[in-house]
PDB file of C-alpha atoms in Angstrom:
ATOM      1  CA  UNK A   1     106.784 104.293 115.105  1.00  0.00           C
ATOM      2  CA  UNK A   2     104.258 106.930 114.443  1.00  0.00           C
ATOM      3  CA  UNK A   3     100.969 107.741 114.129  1.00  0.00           C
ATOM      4  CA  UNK A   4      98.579 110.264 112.819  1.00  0.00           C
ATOM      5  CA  UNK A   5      95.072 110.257 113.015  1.00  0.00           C
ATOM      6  CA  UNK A   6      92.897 111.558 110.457  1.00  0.00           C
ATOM      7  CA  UNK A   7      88.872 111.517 111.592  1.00  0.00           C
ATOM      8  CA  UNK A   8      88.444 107.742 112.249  1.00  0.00           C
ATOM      9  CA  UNK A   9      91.557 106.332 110.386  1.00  0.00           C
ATOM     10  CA  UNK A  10      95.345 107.013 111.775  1.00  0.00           C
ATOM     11  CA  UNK A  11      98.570 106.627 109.389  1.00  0.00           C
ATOM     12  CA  UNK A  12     101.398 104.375 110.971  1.00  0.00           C
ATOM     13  CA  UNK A  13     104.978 104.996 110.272  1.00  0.00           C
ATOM     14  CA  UNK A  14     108.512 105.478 111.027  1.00  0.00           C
ATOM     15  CA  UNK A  15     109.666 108.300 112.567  1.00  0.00           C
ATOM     16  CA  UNK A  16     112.566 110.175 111.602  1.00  0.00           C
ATOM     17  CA  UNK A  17     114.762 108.873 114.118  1.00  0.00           C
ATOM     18  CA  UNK A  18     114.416 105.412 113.528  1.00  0.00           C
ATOM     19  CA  UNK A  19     115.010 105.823 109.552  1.00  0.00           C
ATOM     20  CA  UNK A  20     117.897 107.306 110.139  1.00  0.00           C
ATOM     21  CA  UNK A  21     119.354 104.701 112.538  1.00  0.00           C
ATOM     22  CA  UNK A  22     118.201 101.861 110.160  1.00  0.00           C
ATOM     23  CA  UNK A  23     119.941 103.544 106.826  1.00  0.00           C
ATOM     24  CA  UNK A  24     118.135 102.693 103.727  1.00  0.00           C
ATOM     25  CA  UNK A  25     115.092 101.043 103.506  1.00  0.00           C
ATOM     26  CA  UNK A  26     115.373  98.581 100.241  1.00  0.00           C
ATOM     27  CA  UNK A  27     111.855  96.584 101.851  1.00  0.00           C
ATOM     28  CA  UNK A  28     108.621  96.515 103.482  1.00  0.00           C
ATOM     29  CA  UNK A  29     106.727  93.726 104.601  1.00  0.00           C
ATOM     30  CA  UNK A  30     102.787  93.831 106.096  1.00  0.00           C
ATOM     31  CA  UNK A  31     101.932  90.763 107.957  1.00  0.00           C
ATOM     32  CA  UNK A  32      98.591  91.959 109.473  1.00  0.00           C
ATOM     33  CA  UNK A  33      96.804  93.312 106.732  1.00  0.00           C
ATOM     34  CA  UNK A  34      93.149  93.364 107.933  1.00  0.00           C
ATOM     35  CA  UNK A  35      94.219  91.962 111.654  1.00  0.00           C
ATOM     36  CA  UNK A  36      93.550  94.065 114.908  1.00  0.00           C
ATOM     37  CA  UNK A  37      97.101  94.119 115.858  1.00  0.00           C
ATOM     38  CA  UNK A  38      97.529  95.682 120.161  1.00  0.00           C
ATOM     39  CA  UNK A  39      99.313  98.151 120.971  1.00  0.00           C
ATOM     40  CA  UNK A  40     103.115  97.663 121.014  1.00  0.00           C
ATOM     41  CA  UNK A  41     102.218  94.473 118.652  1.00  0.00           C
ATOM     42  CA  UNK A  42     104.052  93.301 115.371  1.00  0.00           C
ATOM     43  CA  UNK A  43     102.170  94.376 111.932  1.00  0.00           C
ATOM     44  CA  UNK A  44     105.149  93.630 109.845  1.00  0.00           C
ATOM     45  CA  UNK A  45     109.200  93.962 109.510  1.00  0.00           C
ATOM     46  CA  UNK A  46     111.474  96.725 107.573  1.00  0.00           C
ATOM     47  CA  UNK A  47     114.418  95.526 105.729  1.00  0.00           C
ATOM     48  CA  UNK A  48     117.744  98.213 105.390  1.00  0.00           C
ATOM     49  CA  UNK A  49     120.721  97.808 104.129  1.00  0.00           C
ATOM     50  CA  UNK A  50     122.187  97.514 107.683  1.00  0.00           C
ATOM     51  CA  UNK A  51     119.392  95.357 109.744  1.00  0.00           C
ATOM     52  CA  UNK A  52     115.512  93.942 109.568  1.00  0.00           C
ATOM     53  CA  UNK A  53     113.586  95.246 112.035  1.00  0.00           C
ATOM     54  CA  UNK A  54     110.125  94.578 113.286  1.00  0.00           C
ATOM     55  CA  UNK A  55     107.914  96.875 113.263  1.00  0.00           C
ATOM     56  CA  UNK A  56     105.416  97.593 116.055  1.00  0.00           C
ATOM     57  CA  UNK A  57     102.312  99.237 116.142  1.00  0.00           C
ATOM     58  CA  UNK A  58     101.301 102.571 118.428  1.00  0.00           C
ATOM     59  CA  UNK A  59      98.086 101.553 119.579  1.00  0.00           C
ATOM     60  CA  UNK A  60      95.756  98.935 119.104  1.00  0.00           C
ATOM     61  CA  UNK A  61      94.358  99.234 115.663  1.00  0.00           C
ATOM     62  CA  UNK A  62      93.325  97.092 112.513  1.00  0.00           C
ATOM     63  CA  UNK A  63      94.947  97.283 109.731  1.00  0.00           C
ATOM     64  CA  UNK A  64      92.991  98.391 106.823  1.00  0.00           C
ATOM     65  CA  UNK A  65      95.769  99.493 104.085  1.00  0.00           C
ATOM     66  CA  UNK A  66      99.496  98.928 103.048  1.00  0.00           C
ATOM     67  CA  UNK A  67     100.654 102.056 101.500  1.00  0.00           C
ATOM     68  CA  UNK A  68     101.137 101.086  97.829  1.00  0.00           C
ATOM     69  CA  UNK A  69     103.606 103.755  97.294  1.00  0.00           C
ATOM     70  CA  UNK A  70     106.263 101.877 100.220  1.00  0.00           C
ATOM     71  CA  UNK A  71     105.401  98.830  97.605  1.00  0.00           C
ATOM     72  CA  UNK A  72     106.964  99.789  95.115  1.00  0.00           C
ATOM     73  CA  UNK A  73     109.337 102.679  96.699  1.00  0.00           C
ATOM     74  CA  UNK A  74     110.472 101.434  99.699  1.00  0.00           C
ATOM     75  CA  UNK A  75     113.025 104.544 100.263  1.00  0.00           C
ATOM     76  CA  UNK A  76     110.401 106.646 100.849  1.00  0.00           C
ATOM     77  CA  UNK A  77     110.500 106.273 104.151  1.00  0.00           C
ATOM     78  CA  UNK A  78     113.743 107.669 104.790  1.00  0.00           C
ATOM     79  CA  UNK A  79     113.260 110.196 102.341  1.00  0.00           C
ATOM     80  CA  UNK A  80     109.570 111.664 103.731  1.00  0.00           C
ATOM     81  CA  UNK A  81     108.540 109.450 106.961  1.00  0.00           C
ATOM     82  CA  UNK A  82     105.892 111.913 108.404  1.00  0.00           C
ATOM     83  CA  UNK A  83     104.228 112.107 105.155  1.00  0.00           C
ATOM     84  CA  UNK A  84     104.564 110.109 101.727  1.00  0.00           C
ATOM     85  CA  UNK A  85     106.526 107.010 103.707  1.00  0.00           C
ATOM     86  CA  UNK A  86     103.721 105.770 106.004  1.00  0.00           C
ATOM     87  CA  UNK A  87     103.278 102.438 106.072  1.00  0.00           C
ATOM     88  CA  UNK A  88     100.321 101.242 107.026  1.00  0.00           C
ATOM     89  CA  UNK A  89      96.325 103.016 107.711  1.00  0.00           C
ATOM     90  CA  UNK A  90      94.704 101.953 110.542  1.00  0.00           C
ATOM     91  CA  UNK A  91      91.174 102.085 112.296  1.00  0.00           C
TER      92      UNK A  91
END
């Protein structure tokens, strides 16, 4: 995973890499939604076509935000991960 910080917030994601390796994402699931999750902790799993995989956060941060774009188009995140495909904002 990724992360890109923005002023106080940072954008969590999947990096290229790791899309790639997983094939294509049909779902993403957000189980800490407004939870401090620590670093290297689980906010949630990704579903592909080949595996489910948790996904684990790159520093300690609360969740503030599910992207509501991965809600209803999961494939973004293969098809932009550093940009429209993050996943989650964080503070």
């Amino acid at each position: 995973e990724w992360i890109r910080v923005e002023g106080e917030y940072g954008y969590v994601g999947v990096t290229d890499f790791a899309q790639n390796e997983l094939g294509d994402i049909v779902f993403v699931e957000v189980t800490s939604l407004g939870q401090t999750v620590g670093a290297s902790g689980i906010f949630g799993t990704i579903d592909a076509v080949k595996t489910v995989s948790d996904l684990f956060m790159p520093a300690g941060a609360e969740v503030l935000e599910i992207n509501p774009e991965i809600e209803k188009t999961p494939e973004l995140v293969n098809s932009d991960p550093y940009g429209k495909g993050w996943i989650v904002k964080v503070k």
